[in-house]
Amino acid sequence: MMALLSGLAVLPGCKRGETASTGKTENPQTWAPEKLASVQGVPATEIEALIQKKLDGPKLDRIDDDQWGHTKRLYKIYGSNPLWLTSNGLHQTRTKA
Protein backbone atom coordinates (compact mmCIF):
# COMPACT_ATOMS: atom_id res chain seq x y z
CA MET A 1 0.00 0.00 0.00
CA MET A 2 2.87 2.42 0.77
CA ALA A 3 4.28 1.94 -2.75
CA LEU A 4 0.90 2.87 -4.20
CA LEU A 5 0.66 5.95 -2.00
CA SER A 6 4.22 7.00 -2.85
CA GLY A 7 3.25 7.03 -6.51
CA LEU A 8 0.17 9.13 -5.85
CA ALA A 9 2.23 12.20 -5.06
CA VAL A 10 3.38 12.50 -8.66
CA LEU A 11 0.02 11.92 -10.29
CA PRO A 12 -1.31 15.48 -10.04
CA GLY A 13 0.77 16.54 -13.02
CA CYS A 14 -2.42 16.15 -15.02
CA LYS A 15 -3.75 18.35 -17.75
CA ARG A 16 -6.70 20.31 -16.45
CA GLY A 17 -9.98 18.83 -17.61
CA GLU A 18 -8.60 16.37 -20.13
CA THR A 19 -8.84 12.59 -19.98
CA ALA A 20 -6.04 10.69 -21.64
CA SER A 21 -8.08 7.68 -22.66
CA THR A 22 -10.83 9.52 -24.50
CA GLY A 23 -9.31 12.85 -25.40
CA LYS A 24 -12.56 14.39 -24.12
CA THR A 25 -12.67 17.24 -21.70
CA GLU A 26 -14.06 16.85 -18.19
CA ASN A 27 -15.64 19.78 -16.45
CA PRO A 28 -13.41 20.22 -13.38
CA GLN A 29 -16.32 21.91 -11.60
CA THR A 30 -18.43 18.74 -11.72
CA TRP A 31 -15.84 16.03 -11.07
CA ALA A 32 -15.53 14.78 -7.52
CA PRO A 33 -13.63 11.81 -6.15
CA GLU A 34 -15.61 8.80 -5.10
CA LYS A 35 -16.11 8.72 -1.31
CA LEU A 36 -14.74 5.30 -0.49
CA ALA A 37 -15.25 3.02 2.50
CA SER A 38 -12.27 0.85 1.52
CA VAL A 39 -9.87 0.05 -1.31
CA GLN A 40 -9.25 -3.65 -1.84
CA GLY A 41 -10.13 -4.28 1.79
CA VAL A 42 -8.00 -1.45 3.23
CA PRO A 43 -10.15 1.08 5.13
CA ALA A 44 -10.32 4.46 3.39
CA THR A 45 -9.57 6.21 6.68
CA GLU A 46 -6.23 4.37 6.83
CA ILE A 47 -5.42 5.39 3.25
CA GLU A 48 -6.41 9.01 3.91
CA ALA A 49 -4.19 9.09 7.01
CA LEU A 50 -1.22 7.78 4.98
CA ILE A 51 -1.87 10.33 2.24
CA GLN A 52 -1.96 13.13 4.82
CA LYS A 53 1.27 11.87 6.39
CA LYS A 54 2.96 11.99 2.97
CA LEU A 55 1.60 15.49 2.30
CA ASP A 56 2.90 16.72 5.67
CA GLY A 57 6.38 15.39 4.88
CA PRO A 58 9.03 16.53 2.42
CA LYS A 59 8.35 16.49 -1.31
CA LEU A 60 9.72 13.66 -3.39
CA ASP A 61 12.96 14.41 -5.24
CA ARG A 62 11.44 13.50 -8.61
CA ILE A 63 8.86 16.31 -8.56
CA ASP A 64 9.40 20.06 -8.55
CA ASP A 65 8.00 22.65 -6.14
CA ASP A 66 5.14 23.56 -8.50
CA GLN A 67 4.01 19.92 -8.77
CA TRP A 68 4.26 19.49 -5.01
CA GLY A 69 2.19 22.62 -4.38
CA HIS A 70 -0.40 21.43 -6.92
CA THR A 71 -0.57 18.04 -5.22
CA LYS A 72 -1.08 19.57 -1.78
CA ARG A 73 -3.78 21.95 -3.06
CA LEU A 74 -5.70 19.11 -4.75
CA TYR A 75 -5.75 16.96 -1.64
CA LYS A 76 -6.75 19.95 0.50
CA ILE A 77 -9.63 20.83 -1.85
CA TYR A 78 -10.90 17.24 -1.86
CA GLY A 79 -10.41 16.55 1.85
CA SER A 80 -7.50 14.10 1.49
CA ASN A 81 -9.76 11.63 -0.33
CA PRO A 82 -7.84 9.03 -2.36
CA LEU A 83 -8.26 10.89 -5.67
CA TRP A 84 -6.99 8.18 -8.01
CA LEU A 85 -8.52 5.13 -6.35
CA THR A 86 -11.73 3.16 -6.53
CA SER A 87 -12.84 0.37 -4.24
CA ASN A 88 -11.07 -2.03 -6.64
CA GLY A 89 -7.73 -0.16 -6.81
CA LEU A 90 -6.42 2.44 -9.26
CA HIS A 91 -8.99 4.49 -11.19
CA GLN A 92 -7.50 3.88 -14.64
CA THR A 93 -8.99 6.96 -16.35
CA ARG A 94 -7.95 9.36 -13.57
CA THR A 95 -4.39 8.01 -13.42
CA LYS A 96 -3.94 8.88 -17.09
CA ALA A 97 -5.49 12.37 -16.87
GROMACS .gro file of N, CA and C in nm:
model
  291
    1MET      N    1   0.083  -0.119   0.000
    1MET     CA    2   0.000   0.000   0.000
    1MET      C    3   0.087   0.125   0.000
    2MET      N    4   0.200   0.124   0.073
    2MET     CA    5   0.287   0.242   0.077
    2MET      C    6   0.344   0.273  -0.061
    3ALA      N    7   0.376   0.170  -0.140
    3ALA     CA    8   0.428   0.194  -0.275
    3ALA      C    9   0.323   0.265  -0.360
    4LEU      N   10   0.199   0.224  -0.346
    4LEU     CA   11   0.090   0.287  -0.420
    4LEU      C   12   0.077   0.433  -0.379
    5LEU      N   13   0.081   0.459  -0.248
    5LEU     CA   14   0.066   0.595  -0.200
    5LEU      C   15   0.185   0.681  -0.238
    6SER      N   16   0.305   0.624  -0.243
    6SER     CA   17   0.422   0.700  -0.285
    6SER      C   18   0.405   0.749  -0.427
    7GLY      N   19   0.347   0.666  -0.512
    7GLY     CA   20   0.325   0.703  -0.651
    7GLY      C   21   0.218   0.808  -0.667
    8LEU      N   22   0.127   0.817  -0.573
    8LEU     CA   23   0.017   0.913  -0.585
    8LEU      C   24   0.066   1.057  -0.583
    9ALA      N   25   0.175   1.082  -0.517
    9ALA     CA   26   0.223   1.220  -0.506
    9ALA      C   27   0.262   1.279  -0.640
   10VAL      N   28   0.297   1.196  -0.737
   10VAL     CA   29   0.338   1.250  -0.866
   10VAL      C   30   0.224   1.255  -0.966
   11LEU      N   31   0.113   1.197  -0.935
   11LEU     CA   32   0.002   1.192  -1.029
   11LEU      C   33  -0.062   1.326  -1.061
   12PRO      N   34  -0.063   1.423  -0.973
   12PRO     CA   35  -0.131   1.548  -1.004
   12PRO      C   36  -0.069   1.631  -1.116
   13GLY      N   37   0.025   1.581  -1.187
   13GLY     CA   38   0.077   1.654  -1.302
   13GLY      C   39  -0.014   1.640  -1.421
   14CYS      N   40  -0.143   1.639  -1.397
   14CYS     CA   41  -0.242   1.615  -1.502
   14CYS      C   42  -0.271   1.742  -1.579
   15LYS      N   43  -0.329   1.723  -1.695
   15LYS     CA   44  -0.375   1.835  -1.775
   15LYS      C   45  -0.517   1.868  -1.730
   16ARG      N   46  -0.540   1.991  -1.699
   16ARG     CA   47  -0.670   2.031  -1.645
   16ARG      C   48  -0.783   1.994  -1.740
   17GLY      N   49  -0.876   1.911  -1.688
   17GLY     CA   50  -0.998   1.883  -1.761
   17GLY      C   51  -0.985   1.789  -1.879
   18GLU      N   52  -0.874   1.723  -1.897
   18GLU     CA   53  -0.860   1.637  -2.013
   18GLU      C   54  -0.838   1.493  -1.968
   19THR      N   55  -0.907   1.399  -2.029
   19THR     CA   56  -0.884   1.259  -1.998
   19THR      C   57  -0.802   1.197  -2.108
   20ALA      N   58  -0.698   1.125  -2.068
   20ALA     CA   59  -0.604   1.069  -2.164
   20ALA      C   60  -0.668   0.960  -2.250
   21SER      N   61  -0.755   0.882  -2.192
   21SER     CA   62  -0.808   0.768  -2.266
   21SER      C   63  -0.907   0.808  -2.375
   22THR      N   64  -0.980   0.915  -2.353
   22THR     CA   65  -1.083   0.952  -2.450
   22THR      C   66  -1.050   1.078  -2.528
   23GLY      N   67  -0.960   1.158  -2.476
   23GLY     CA   68  -0.931   1.285  -2.540
   23GLY      C   69  -1.043   1.386  -2.519
   24LYS      N   70  -1.144   1.349  -2.441
   24LYS     CA   71  -1.256   1.439  -2.412
   24LYS      C   72  -1.222   1.524  -2.291
   25THR      N   73  -1.291   1.632  -2.280
   25THR     CA   74  -1.267   1.724  -2.170
   25THR      C   75  -1.369   1.699  -2.059
   26GLU      N   76  -1.319   1.693  -1.935
   26GLU     CA   77  -1.406   1.685  -1.819
   26GLU      C   78  -1.428   1.827  -1.769
   27ASN      N   79  -1.541   1.851  -1.710
   27ASN     CA   80  -1.564   1.978  -1.645
   27ASN      C   81  -1.510   1.967  -1.503
   28PRO      N   82  -1.399   2.036  -1.471
   28PRO     CA   83  -1.341   2.022  -1.338
   28PRO      C   84  -1.435   2.068  -1.227
   29GLN      N   85  -1.537   2.145  -1.260
   29GLN     CA   86  -1.632   2.191  -1.160
   29GLN      C   87  -1.730   2.081  -1.120
   30THR      N   88  -1.746   1.978  -1.203
   30THR     CA   89  -1.843   1.874  -1.172
   30THR      C   90  -1.779   1.744  -1.127
   31TRP      N   91  -1.649   1.726  -1.149
   31TRP     CA   92  -1.584   1.603  -1.107
   31TRP      C   93  -1.561   1.605  -0.957
   32ALA      N   94  -1.583   1.493  -0.894
   32ALA     CA   95  -1.553   1.478  -0.752
   32ALA      C   96  -1.506   1.335  -0.730
   33PRO      N   97  -1.409   1.316  -0.641
   33PRO     CA   98  -1.363   1.181  -0.615
   33PRO      C   99  -1.471   1.099  -0.547
   34GLU      N  100  -1.468   0.972  -0.573
   34GLU     CA  101  -1.561   0.880  -0.510
   34GLU      C  102  -1.530   0.876  -0.360
   35LYS      N  103  -1.632   0.885  -0.275
   35LYS     CA  104  -1.611   0.872  -0.131
   35LYS      C  105  -1.610   0.723  -0.100
   36LEU      N  106  -1.494   0.673  -0.064
   36LEU     CA  107  -1.474   0.530  -0.049
   36LEU      C  108  -1.482   0.487   0.097
   37ALA      N  109  -1.530   0.364   0.118
   37ALA     CA  110  -1.525   0.302   0.250
   37ALA      C  111  -1.395   0.223   0.264
   38SER      N  112  -1.352   0.162   0.151
   38SER     CA  113  -1.227   0.085   0.152
   38SER      C  114  -1.177   0.070   0.009
   39VAL      N  115  -1.049   0.034  -0.002
   39VAL     CA  116  -0.987   0.005  -0.131
   39VAL      C  117  -0.922  -0.132  -0.118
   40GLN      N  118  -0.974  -0.228  -0.190
   40GLN     CA  119  -0.925  -0.365  -0.184
   40GLN      C  120  -0.911  -0.413  -0.040
   41GLY      N  121  -1.010  -0.382   0.041
   41GLY     CA  122  -1.013  -0.428   0.179
   41GLY      C  123  -0.941  -0.339   0.279
   42VAL      N  124  -0.870  -0.237   0.233
   42VAL     CA  125  -0.800  -0.145   0.323
   42VAL      C  126  -0.895  -0.028   0.353
   43PRO      N  127  -0.923  -0.001   0.481
   43PRO     CA  128  -1.015   0.108   0.513
   43PRO      C  129  -0.969   0.242   0.455
   44ALA      N  130  -1.063   0.316   0.400
   44ALA     CA  131  -1.032   0.446   0.339
   44ALA      C  132  -0.970   0.541   0.441
   45THR      N  133  -1.013   0.533   0.566
   45THR     CA  134  -0.957   0.621   0.668
   45THR      C  135  -0.807   0.596   0.686
   46GLU      N  136  -0.765   0.471   0.673
   46GLU     CA  137  -0.623   0.437   0.683
   46GLU      C  138  -0.546   0.495   0.563
   47ILE      N  139  -0.605   0.485   0.445
   47ILE     CA  140  -0.542   0.539   0.325
   47ILE      C  141  -0.532   0.691   0.335
   48GLU      N  142  -0.640   0.755   0.377
   48GLU     CA  143  -0.641   0.901   0.391
   48GLU      C  144  -0.536   0.948   0.491
   49ALA      N  145  -0.520   0.873   0.601
   49ALA     CA  146  -0.419   0.909   0.701
   49ALA      C  147  -0.278   0.898   0.643
   50LEU      N  148  -0.253   0.794   0.562
   50LEU     CA  149  -0.122   0.778   0.498
   50LEU      C  150  -0.097   0.888   0.395
   51ILE      N  151  -0.200   0.924   0.321
   51ILE     CA  152  -0.187   1.033   0.224
   51ILE      C  153  -0.151   1.162   0.298
   52GLN      N  154  -0.223   1.191   0.406
   52GLN     CA  155  -0.196   1.313   0.482
   52GLN      C  156  -0.056   1.313   0.539
   53LYS      N  157  -0.009   1.198   0.586
   53LYS     CA  158   0.127   1.187   0.639
   53LYS      C  159   0.230   1.220   0.531
   54LYS      N  160   0.207   1.169   0.409
   54LYS     CA  161   0.296   1.199   0.297
   54LYS      C  162   0.293   1.348   0.264
   55LEU      N  163   0.174   1.407   0.263
   55LEU     CA  164   0.160   1.549   0.230
   55LEU      C  165   0.225   1.639   0.335
   56ASP      N  166   0.228   1.594   0.459
   56ASP     CA  167   0.290   1.672   0.567
   56ASP      C  168   0.442   1.659   0.567
   57GLY      N  169   0.494   1.562   0.494
   57GLY     CA  170   0.638   1.539   0.488
   57GLY      C  171   0.703   1.615   0.374
   58PRO      N  172   0.830   1.585   0.350
   58PRO     CA  173   0.903   1.653   0.242
   58PRO      C  174   0.856   1.605   0.105
   59LYS      N  175   0.873   1.689   0.005
   59LYS     CA  176   0.835   1.649  -0.131
   59LYS      C  177   0.932   1.543  -0.182
   60LEU      N  178   0.887   1.466  -0.276
   60LEU     CA  179   0.972   1.366  -0.339
   60LEU      C  180   1.072   1.435  -0.430
   61ASP      N  181   1.192   1.381  -0.441
   61ASP     CA  182   1.296   1.441  -0.524
   61ASP      C  183   1.256   1.448  -0.671
   62ARG      N  184   1.175   1.356  -0.718
   62ARG     CA  185   1.144   1.350  -0.861
   62ARG      C  186   1.037   1.448  -0.907
   63ILE      N  187   0.983   1.529  -0.815
   63ILE     CA  188   0.886   1.631  -0.856
   63ILE      C  189   0.937   1.769  -0.814
   64ASP      N  190   0.893   1.871  -0.887
   64ASP     CA  191   0.940   2.006  -0.855
   64ASP      C  192   0.843   2.074  -0.756
   65ASP      N  193   0.880   2.192  -0.713
   65ASP     CA  194   0.800   2.265  -0.614
   65ASP      C  195   0.659   2.295  -0.664
   66ASP      N  196   0.645   2.327  -0.793
   66ASP     CA  197   0.514   2.356  -0.850
   66ASP      C  198   0.424   2.232  -0.845
   67GLN      N  199   0.478   2.116  -0.882
   67GLN     CA  200   0.401   1.992  -0.877
   67GLN      C  201   0.362   1.958  -0.733
   68TRP      N  202   0.454   1.978  -0.641
   68TRP     CA  203   0.426   1.949  -0.501
   68TRP      C  204   0.316   2.040  -0.447
   69GLY      N  205   0.324   2.169  -0.480
   69GLY     CA  206   0.219   2.262  -0.438
   69GLY      C  207   0.084   2.225  -0.497
   70HIS      N  208   0.083   2.185  -0.625
   70HIS     CA  209  -0.040   2.143  -0.692
   70HIS      C  210  -0.099   2.021  -0.623
   71THR      N  211  -0.014   1.926  -0.590
   71THR     CA  212  -0.057   1.804  -0.522
   71THR      C  213  -0.122   1.838  -0.388
   72LYS      N  214  -0.056   1.921  -0.310
   72LYS     CA  215  -0.108   1.957  -0.178
   72LYS      C  216  -0.241   2.031  -0.189
   73ARG      N  217  -0.251   2.121  -0.287
   73ARG     CA  218  -0.378   2.195  -0.306
   73ARG      C  219  -0.492   2.100  -0.344
   74LEU      N  220  -0.465   2.006  -0.434
   74LEU     CA  221  -0.570   1.911  -0.475
   74LEU      C  222  -0.622   1.830  -0.357
   75TYR      N  223  -0.531   1.776  -0.278
   75TYR     CA  224  -0.575   1.696  -0.164
   75TYR      C  225  -0.645   1.781  -0.059
   76LYS      N  226  -0.606   1.907  -0.044
   76LYS     CA  227  -0.675   1.995   0.050
   76LYS      C  228  -0.818   2.023   0.001
   77ILE      N  229  -0.831   2.055  -0.127
   77ILE     CA  230  -0.963   2.083  -0.185
   77ILE      C  231  -1.058   1.964  -0.168
   78TYR      N  232  -1.005   1.843  -0.190
   78TYR     CA  233  -1.090   1.724  -0.186
   78TYR      C  234  -1.080   1.648  -0.055
   79GLY      N  235  -1.036   1.713   0.051
   79GLY     CA  236  -1.041   1.655   0.185
   79GLY      C  237  -0.957   1.530   0.204
   80SER      N  238  -0.842   1.524   0.140
   80SER     CA  239  -0.750   1.410   0.149
   80SER      C  240  -0.811   1.278   0.102
   81ASN      N  241  -0.920   1.285   0.026
   81ASN     CA  242  -0.976   1.163  -0.033
   81ASN      C  243  -0.874   1.101  -0.128
   82PRO      N  244  -0.873   0.968  -0.140
   82PRO     CA  245  -0.784   0.903  -0.236
   82PRO      C  246  -0.831   0.933  -0.379
   83LEU      N  247  -0.776   1.035  -0.440
   83LEU     CA  248  -0.826   1.089  -0.567
   83LEU      C  249  -0.816   0.993  -0.685
   84TRP      N  250  -0.719   0.904  -0.684
   84TRP     CA  251  -0.699   0.818  -0.801
   84TRP      C  252  -0.727   0.672  -0.770
   85LEU      N  253  -0.818   0.650  -0.673
   85LEU     CA  254  -0.852   0.513  -0.635
   85LEU      C  255  -1.002   0.490  -0.643
   86THR      N  256  -1.036   0.364  -0.665
   86THR     CA  257  -1.173   0.316  -0.653
   86THR      C  258  -1.170   0.204  -0.550
   87SER      N  259  -1.282   0.147  -0.520
   87SER     CA  260  -1.284   0.037  -0.424
   87SER      C  261  -1.206  -0.085  -0.474
   88ASN      N  262  -1.181  -0.091  -0.605
   88ASN     CA  263  -1.107  -0.203  -0.664
   88ASN      C  264  -0.959  -0.173  -0.687
   89GLY      N  265  -0.913  -0.052  -0.659
   89GLY     CA  266  -0.773  -0.016  -0.681
   89GLY      C  267  -0.763   0.113  -0.759
   90LEU      N  268  -0.664   0.122  -0.849
   90LEU     CA  269  -0.642   0.244  -0.926
   90LEU      C  270  -0.759   0.275  -1.020
   91HIS      N  271  -0.797   0.401  -1.025
   91HIS     CA  272  -0.899   0.449  -1.119
   91HIS      C  273  -0.824   0.476  -1.249
   92GLN      N  274  -0.833   0.385  -1.344
   92GLN     CA  275  -0.750   0.388  -1.464
   92GLN      C  276  -0.763   0.519  -1.543
   93THR      N  277  -0.881   0.571  -1.559
   93THR     CA  278  -0.899   0.696  -1.635
   93THR      C  279  -0.832   0.813  -1.564
   94ARG      N  280  -0.852   0.824  -1.433
   94ARG     CA  281  -0.795   0.936  -1.357
   94ARG      C  282  -0.643   0.930  -1.353
   95THR      N  283  -0.585   0.811  -1.349
   95THR     CA  284  -0.439   0.801  -1.342
   95THR      C  285  -0.372   0.843  -1.472
   96LYS      N  286  -0.449   0.849  -1.579
   96LYS     CA  287  -0.394   0.888  -1.709
   96LYS      C  288  -0.431   1.032  -1.746
   97ALA      N  289  -0.505   1.100  -1.658
   97ALA     CA  290  -0.549   1.237  -1.687
   97ALA      C  291  -0.434   1.334  -1.685
   0.00000   0.00000   0.00000
